PDB file of C-alpha atoms in Angstrom:
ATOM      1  CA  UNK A 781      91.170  97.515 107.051  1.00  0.00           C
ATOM      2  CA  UNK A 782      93.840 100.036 107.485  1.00  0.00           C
ATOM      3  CA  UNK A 783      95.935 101.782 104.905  1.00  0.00           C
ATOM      4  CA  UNK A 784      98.640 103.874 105.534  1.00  0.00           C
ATOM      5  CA  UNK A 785      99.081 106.997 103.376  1.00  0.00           C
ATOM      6  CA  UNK A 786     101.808 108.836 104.815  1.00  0.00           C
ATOM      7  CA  UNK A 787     104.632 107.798 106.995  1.00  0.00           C
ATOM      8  CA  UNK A 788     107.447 109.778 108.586  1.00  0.00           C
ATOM      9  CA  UNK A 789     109.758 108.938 111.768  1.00  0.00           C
ATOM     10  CA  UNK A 790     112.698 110.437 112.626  1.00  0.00           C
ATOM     11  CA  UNK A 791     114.844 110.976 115.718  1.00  0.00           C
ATOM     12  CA  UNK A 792     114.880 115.005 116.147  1.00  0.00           C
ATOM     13  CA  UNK A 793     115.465 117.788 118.521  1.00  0.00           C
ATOM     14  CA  UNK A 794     112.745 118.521 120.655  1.00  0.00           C
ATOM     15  CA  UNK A 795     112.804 122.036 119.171  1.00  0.00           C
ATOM     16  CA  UNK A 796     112.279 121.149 115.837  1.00  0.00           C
ATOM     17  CA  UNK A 797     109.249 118.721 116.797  1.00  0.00           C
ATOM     18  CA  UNK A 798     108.082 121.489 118.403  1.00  0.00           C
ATOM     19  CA  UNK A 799     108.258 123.670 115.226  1.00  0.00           C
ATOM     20  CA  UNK A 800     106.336 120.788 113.334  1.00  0.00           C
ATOM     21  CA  UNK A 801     103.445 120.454 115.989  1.00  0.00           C
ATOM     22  CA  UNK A 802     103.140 124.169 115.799  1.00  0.00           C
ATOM     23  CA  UNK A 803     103.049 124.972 112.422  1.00  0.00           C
ATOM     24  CA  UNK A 804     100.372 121.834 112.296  1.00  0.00           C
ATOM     25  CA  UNK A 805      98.211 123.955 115.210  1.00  0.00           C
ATOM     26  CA  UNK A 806      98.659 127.385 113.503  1.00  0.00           C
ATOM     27  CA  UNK A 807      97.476 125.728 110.081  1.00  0.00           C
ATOM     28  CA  UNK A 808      94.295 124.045 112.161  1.00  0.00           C
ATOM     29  CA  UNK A 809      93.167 126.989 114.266  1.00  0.00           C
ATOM     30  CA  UNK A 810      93.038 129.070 111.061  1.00  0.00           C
ATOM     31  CA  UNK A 811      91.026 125.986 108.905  1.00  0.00           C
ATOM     32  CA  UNK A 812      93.380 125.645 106.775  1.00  0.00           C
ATOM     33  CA  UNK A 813      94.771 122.366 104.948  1.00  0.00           C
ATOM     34  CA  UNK A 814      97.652 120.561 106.392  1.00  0.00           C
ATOM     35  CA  UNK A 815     100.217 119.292 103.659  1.00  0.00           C
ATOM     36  CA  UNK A 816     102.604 116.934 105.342  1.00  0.00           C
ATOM     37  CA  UNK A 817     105.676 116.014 103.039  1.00  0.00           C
ATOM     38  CA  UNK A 818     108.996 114.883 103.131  1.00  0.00           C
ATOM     39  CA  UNK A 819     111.025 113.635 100.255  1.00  0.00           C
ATOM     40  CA  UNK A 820     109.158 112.687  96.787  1.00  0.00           C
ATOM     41  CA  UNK A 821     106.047 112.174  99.136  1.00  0.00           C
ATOM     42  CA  UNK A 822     103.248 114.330 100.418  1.00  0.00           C
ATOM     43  CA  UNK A 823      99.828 114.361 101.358  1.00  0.00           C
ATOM     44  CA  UNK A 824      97.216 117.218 101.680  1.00  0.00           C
ATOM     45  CA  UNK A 825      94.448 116.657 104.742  1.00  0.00           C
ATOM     46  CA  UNK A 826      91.321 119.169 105.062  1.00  0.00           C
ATOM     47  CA  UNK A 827      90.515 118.379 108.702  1.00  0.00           C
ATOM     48  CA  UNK A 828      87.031 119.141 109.852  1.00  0.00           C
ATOM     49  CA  UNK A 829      85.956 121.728 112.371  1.00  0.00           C
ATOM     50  CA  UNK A 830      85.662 119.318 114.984  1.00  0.00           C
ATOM     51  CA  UNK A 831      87.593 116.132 114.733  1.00  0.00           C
ATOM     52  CA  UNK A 832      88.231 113.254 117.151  1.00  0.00           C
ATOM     53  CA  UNK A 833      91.428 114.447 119.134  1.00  0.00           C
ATOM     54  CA  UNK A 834      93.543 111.803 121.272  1.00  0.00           C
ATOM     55  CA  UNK A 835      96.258 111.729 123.567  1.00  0.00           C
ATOM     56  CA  UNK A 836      97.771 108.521 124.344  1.00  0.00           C
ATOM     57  CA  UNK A 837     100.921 107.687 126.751  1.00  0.00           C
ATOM     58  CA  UNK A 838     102.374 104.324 126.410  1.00  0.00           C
ATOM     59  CA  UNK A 839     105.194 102.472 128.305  1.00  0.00           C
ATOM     60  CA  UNK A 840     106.676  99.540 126.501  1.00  0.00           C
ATOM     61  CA  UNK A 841     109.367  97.074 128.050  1.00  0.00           C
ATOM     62  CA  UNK A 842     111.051  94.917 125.977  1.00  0.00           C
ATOM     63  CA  UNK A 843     114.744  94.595 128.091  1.00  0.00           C
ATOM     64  CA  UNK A 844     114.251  98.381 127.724  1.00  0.00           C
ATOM     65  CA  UNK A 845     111.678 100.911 128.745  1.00  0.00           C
ATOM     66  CA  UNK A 846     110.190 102.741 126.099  1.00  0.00           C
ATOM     67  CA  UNK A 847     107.841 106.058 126.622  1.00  0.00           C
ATOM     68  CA  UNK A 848     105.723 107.596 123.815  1.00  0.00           C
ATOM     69  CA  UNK A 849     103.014 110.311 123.640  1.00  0.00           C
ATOM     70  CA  UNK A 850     100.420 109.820 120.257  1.00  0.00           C
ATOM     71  CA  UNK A 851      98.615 112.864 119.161  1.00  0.00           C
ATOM     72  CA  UNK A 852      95.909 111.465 116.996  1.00  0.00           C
ATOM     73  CA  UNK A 853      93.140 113.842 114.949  1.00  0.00           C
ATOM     74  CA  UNK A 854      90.193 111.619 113.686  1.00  0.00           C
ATOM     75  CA  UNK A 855      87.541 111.788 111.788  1.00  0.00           C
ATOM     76  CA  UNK A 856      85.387 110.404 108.974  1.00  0.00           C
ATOM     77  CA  UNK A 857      85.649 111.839 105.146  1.00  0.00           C
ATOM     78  CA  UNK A 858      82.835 114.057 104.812  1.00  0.00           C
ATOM     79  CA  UNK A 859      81.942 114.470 108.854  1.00  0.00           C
ATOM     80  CA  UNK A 860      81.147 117.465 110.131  1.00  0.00           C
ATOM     81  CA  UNK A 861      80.145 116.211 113.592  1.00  0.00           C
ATOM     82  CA  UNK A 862      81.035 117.997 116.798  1.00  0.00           C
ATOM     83  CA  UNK A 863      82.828 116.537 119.528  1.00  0.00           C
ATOM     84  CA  UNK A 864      82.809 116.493 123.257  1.00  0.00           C
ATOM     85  CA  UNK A 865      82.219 119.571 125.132  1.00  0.00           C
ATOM     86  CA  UNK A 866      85.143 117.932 127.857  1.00  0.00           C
ATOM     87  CA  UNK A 867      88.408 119.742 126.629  1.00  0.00           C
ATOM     88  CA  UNK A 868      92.556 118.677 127.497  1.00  0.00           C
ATOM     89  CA  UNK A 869      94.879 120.538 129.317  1.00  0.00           C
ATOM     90  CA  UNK A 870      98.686 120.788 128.889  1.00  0.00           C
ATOM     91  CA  UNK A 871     100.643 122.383 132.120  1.00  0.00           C
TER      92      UNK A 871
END
């Protein structure tokens, strides 16, 4: 069963989704929490050392064409579990 806590879409430059992913990556690489908020809503995430990270590209066509990139961190409350030793590149 899935339950969403936190929801937030938005069209936006590409320079100020750029901003968000970074500040995300500067708050990870140091281990700190990520607080995601917007409006009366927020949420506060302590990500593990190593969680699940996933890249997925879709195309959807519906008339139109439709592109999208997901970057997706998972992991189970409490885990602590290492990942794969096989990294991702971005050129």
């Amino acid at each position: 069963m899935e339950e969403v806590l936190f929801e937030h879409e938005r069209r936006q430059s590409r320079e100020a989704t750029a901003a968000v992913l970074r500040d995300v990556a500067d708050r990870l690489e140091a281990g700190e929490a990520v607080t995601l908020s917007t409006g009366g809503e927020s949420l506060t995430l302590e990500v593990p050392p190593e969680p699940t990270f996933e890249v997925k590209v879709e195309r959807e066509t519906n008339g139109s064409t439709e592109l999208s990139v997901e970057f997706e961190l998972e992991w189970t409350e409490g885990d602590v579990e290492g990942g794969s030793d096989e990294g991702l590149s971005v050129e």
